[in-house]
Coordinates of C-alpha atoms in Angstrom, one line a residue:
X93 CA 102.6 103.3 107.1
X94 CA 103.8 105.2 110.2
X95 CA 104.8 108.8 109.4
X96 CA 106.6 111.2 111.8
X97 CA 108.0 108.5 114.0
X98 CA 111.6 108.4 115.3
X99 CA 112.9 107.2 111.9
X100 CA 111.1 110.2 110.3
X101 CA 113.0 112.7 112.5
X102 CA 109.7 113.9 113.9
X103 CA 111.5 115.5 116.9
X104 CA 113.0 118.2 114.6
X105 CA 109.9 118.8 112.5
X106 CA 107.5 121.7 112.9
X107 CA 103.7 120.9 113.0
X108 CA 103.4 122.4 109.5
X109 CA 106.1 120.1 108.3
X110 CA 104.5 117.1 109.9
X111 CA 101.2 118.0 108.2
X112 CA 103.0 118.3 104.8
X113 CA 104.6 114.9 105.3
X114 CA 101.2 113.3 106.1
X115 CA 99.6 114.9 103.1
X116 CA 102.4 113.6 100.8
X117 CA 102.0 110.1 102.1
X118 CA 98.2 110.3 101.7
X119 CA 98.7 111.3 98.1
X120 CA 101.0 108.4 97.4
X121 CA 99.0 105.8 99.4
X122 CA 95.7 106.8 97.7
X123 CA 93.7 105.0 100.4
X124 CA 95.3 101.6 99.8
X125 CA 96.9 101.3 103.2
X126 CA 96.2 102.8 106.7
X127 CA 98.4 105.7 107.7
X128 CA 99.4 106.3 111.3
X129 CA 100.8 109.6 112.4
X130 CA 103.4 110.0 115.1
X131 CA 101.8 112.7 117.4
X132 CA 103.4 112.0 120.8
X133 CA 105.7 114.6 122.4
X134 CA 106.9 115.3 125.9
X135 CA 104.2 117.9 126.3
X136 CA 100.6 116.7 126.7
X137 CA 99.1 119.9 125.2
X138 CA 101.3 119.6 122.2
X139 CA 100.5 115.9 121.8
X140 CA 96.8 116.7 121.8
X141 CA 97.2 119.5 119.3
X142 CA 99.1 117.2 116.9
X143 CA 96.6 114.4 117.4
X144 CA 93.7 116.7 116.6
X145 CA 95.6 117.8 113.5
X146 CA 96.0 114.2 112.4
X147 CA 92.3 113.6 112.9
X148 CA 91.4 116.7 110.9
X149 CA 93.8 115.5 108.1
X150 CA 91.7 112.2 108.0
X151 CA 94.6 110.0 109.0
X152 CA 93.8 106.5 110.2
X153 CA 95.5 106.5 113.7
X154 CA 98.1 108.0 115.8
X155 CA 101.3 106.7 117.6
X156 CA 101.8 108.3 121.0
X157 CA 105.2 107.8 122.7
X158 CA 105.8 107.9 126.4
X159 CA 106.8 111.5 127.2
X160 CA 110.6 111.8 127.0
X161 CA 113.0 113.8 129.2
X162 CA 110.2 114.7 131.7
X163 CA 110.3 111.1 133.0
X164 CA 106.7 111.0 134.3
X165 CA 105.7 108.5 136.9
X166 CA 103.3 105.7 136.0
X167 CA 100.4 107.9 137.3
X168 CA 101.6 110.7 135.0
X169 CA 101.9 108.4 132.1
X170 CA 98.3 107.2 132.6
X171 CA 97.1 110.8 132.8
X172 CA 99.0 111.8 129.6
X173 CA 97.8 108.8 127.6
X174 CA 94.3 109.3 128.8
X175 CA 94.2 113.0 127.9
X176 CA 95.5 112.4 124.4
X177 CA 93.2 109.4 123.8
X178 CA 90.1 111.4 124.9
X179 CA 91.0 114.3 122.6
X180 CA 90.4 112.2 119.5
X181 CA 88.2 109.5 117.9
X182 CA 91.2 108.0 116.1
X183 CA 92.7 104.7 117.1
X184 CA 95.7 105.2 119.4
X185 CA 98.8 103.1 119.4
X186 CA 101.0 103.7 122.5
X187 CA 104.7 103.6 122.1
X188 CA 107.1 102.4 124.8
X189 CA 110.8 103.0 124.0
X190 CA 112.8 103.4 127.3
X191 CA 116.1 103.8 125.4
X192 CA 114.9 107.1 124.0
X193 CA 112.5 108.3 126.6
X194 CA 114.4 107.4 129.8
X195 CA 111.2 105.9 131.3
X196 CA 109.7 102.4 131.0
X197 CA 106.0 102.1 130.6
X198 CA 105.2 99.0 132.5
X199 CA 102.5 96.4 131.7
X200 CA 100.7 97.5 134.9
X201 CA 100.5 101.0 133.5
X202 CA 99.2 99.9 130.1
X203 CA 96.6 97.8 131.9
X204 CA 95.2 101.1 133.4
X205 CA 94.5 102.7 130.0
X206 CA 93.4 99.7 128.0
X207 CA 89.8 100.5 129.0
X208 CA 89.9 103.6 126.8
X209 CA 87.9 102.6 123.8
X210 CA 90.3 103.9 121.2
X211 CA 93.5 102.8 122.8
X212 CA 94.1 99.7 120.7
X213 CA 97.7 98.7 120.6
X214 CA 101.2 99.2 122.0
X215 CA 104.5 99.4 120.1
X216 CA 106.8 97.7 122.6
X217 CA 110.5 98.6 122.4
X218 CA 111.8 97.8 125.8
X219 CA 113.8 94.9 124.5
X220 CA 112.4 92.4 127.0
X221 CA 110.4 89.3 126.0
X222 CA 109.4 89.0 129.7
X223 CA 107.8 92.4 129.5
X224 CA 106.2 91.6 126.1
X225 CA 104.7 88.5 127.5
X226 CA 103.4 90.4 130.5
X227 CA 101.6 92.9 128.2
X228 CA 99.9 90.0 126.5
X229 CA 98.9 88.5 129.8
X230 CA 97.6 91.6 131.5
X231 CA 96.1 93.6 128.6
X232 CA 93.9 93.2 125.6
X233 CA 96.0 95.5 123.5
X234 CA 97.5 94.4 120.2
X235 CA 101.2 93.9 120.8
X236 CA 103.5 95.3 118.1
X237 CA 107.2 94.7 118.1
X238 CA 109.4 97.9 118.0
X239 CA 112.7 96.2 117.5
X240 CA 113.5 94.5 114.1
X241 CA 115.8 92.0 115.6
X242 CA 113.1 90.8 118.1
X243 CA 110.4 90.5 115.5
X244 CA 110.5 86.7 115.4
X245 CA 110.7 86.0 119.2
X246 CA 108.0 88.7 119.9
X247 CA 105.6 87.1 117.4
X248 CA 106.3 83.8 119.1
X249 CA 105.0 85.3 122.4
X250 CA 102.0 87.0 120.9
X251 CA 103.0 90.1 118.9
X252 CA 100.9 90.7 115.8
X253 CA 103.7 92.3 113.8
X254 CA 106.4 94.9 113.8
X255 CA 106.8 98.6 113.3
X256 CA 110.0 98.3 111.4
X257 CA 113.1 100.3 110.5
X258 CA 114.4 97.7 108.1
X259 CA 111.0 97.7 106.4
X260 CA 112.1 101.0 104.8
X261 CA 114.8 99.2 102.8
X262 CA 113.7 95.6 102.8
X263 CA 109.9 95.6 102.9
X264 CA 109.4 92.4 101.0
X265 CA 111.8 90.5 103.2
X266 CA 110.3 91.9 106.4
X267 CA 106.8 90.9 105.2
X268 CA 108.0 87.4 104.5
X269 CA 109.5 87.1 107.9
X270 CA 106.3 88.2 109.5
X271 CA 104.1 86.1 107.3
X272 CA 106.1 82.9 108.0
X273 CA 106.1 83.6 111.8
X274 CA 102.4 84.4 112.0
X275 CA 101.5 81.3 110.0
X276 CA 103.6 79.1 112.4
X277 CA 106.2 78.3 109.7
X278 CA 109.0 78.7 112.2
X279 CA 111.8 77.1 110.2
X280 CA 111.2 79.5 107.3
X281 CA 110.8 82.4 109.8
X282 CA 114.1 81.6 111.4
X283 CA 115.8 81.4 108.1
X284 CA 114.4 84.8 107.2
X285 CA 115.5 86.2 110.5
X286 CA 119.0 84.9 110.1
X287 CA 119.3 86.5 106.6
X288 CA 118.1 89.8 107.9
X289 CA 120.0 89.9 111.3
X290 CA 123.2 91.5 109.9
X291 CA 121.0 94.2 108.4
X292 CA 119.1 94.7 111.6
X293 CA 122.4 95.2 113.4
X294 CA 123.9 97.5 110.8
X295 CA 120.9 99.8 110.8
X296 CA 121.7 100.6 114.4
X297 CA 125.4 100.9 114.2
X298 CA 124.8 104.6 114.7
X299 CA 121.8 106.5 116.0
X300 CA 118.6 105.8 113.9
X301 CA 117.7 107.1 111.4
X302 CA 121.2 107.9 110.2
X303 CA 122.1 104.4 108.9
X304 CA 118.8 103.8 107.2
X305 CA 118.9 107.2 105.5
X306 CA 122.4 106.5 104.2
X307 CA 121.2 103.1 102.8
X308 CA 118.1 104.7 101.3
X309 CA 120.4 107.3 99.7
X310 CA 122.6 104.5 98.3
X311 CA 119.4 103.0 96.8
X312 CA 118.7 106.4 95.1
X313 CA 115.5 107.0 97.1
X314 CA 116.4 110.0 99.3
X315 CA 119.2 112.4 100.0
X316 CA 121.6 111.5 102.8
X317 CA 120.6 114.5 104.8
X318 CA 119.7 114.8 108.5
X319 CA 118.8 117.6 110.8
X320 CA 121.1 118.5 113.6
X321 CA 121.9 117.2 116.1
X322 CA 121.9 114.1 113.9
X323 CA 124.7 113.9 111.2
X324 CA 125.4 111.3 108.5
X325 CA 127.1 108.1 109.4
X326 CA 130.9 107.8 109.4
X327 CA 132.7 106.2 106.4
X328 CA 133.4 103.0 108.3
X329 CA 129.7 102.7 109.1
X330 CA 128.8 103.2 105.5
X331 CA 131.0 100.2 104.5
X332 CA 129.4 98.0 107.2
X333 CA 125.8 99.0 106.2
X334 CA 126.4 98.3 102.5
X335 CA 127.9 94.9 103.3
X336 CA 125.0 93.9 105.4
X337 CA 122.5 95.1 102.8
X338 CA 124.2 93.2 100.0
X339 CA 123.9 90.0 102.1
X340 CA 120.1 90.1 102.4

């Protein structure tokens, strides 16, 4: 379980709120499944403080995004990831999402930090199978897909799974897709992908996490509330999201 990622609106949570979320998930998980905390920010010192807080809270790992807005060079990215990784004993999953950060963390950059003993994986959300393949070729890091709609093709080029938005509302179906793909049952995996594809698209009809929070609220699981500057989806989007969900 990943807590305090983009879908969890971490960017508008205080450190105390993040800790409260982590504690709540720990209470519910009861040690049955690893919990990874999103601790990356666009400030290295803040990222280190949050990462140390996650370690003190006895979480199982951290997810560290490429610093956003600042747009660090590859050398700056290496320095940032190195400083955060060296501040903790927890396993570190790096997170590349150029659409949100404004900067692409290239395979060559990841290759420079893979020697850090606790840097173990990368959530890759650049949307490029060529880049995903290059990560597999040039690093030993576990490759995780960061885009639901690319789960199947990324597993085909070496990804071990997906950090999923759709998994919040269709966990069994996402698990089946991954299980089929990882076992080489490609016909079954493709069929699962095709069933889920309308949902994948609908969950990004507006900025994540607004669509998935609306759907979760329709399922009676959460309130349809977001923190500004995010707002609930438009009525037309609600209709599209519900139609896609019913088709799964």
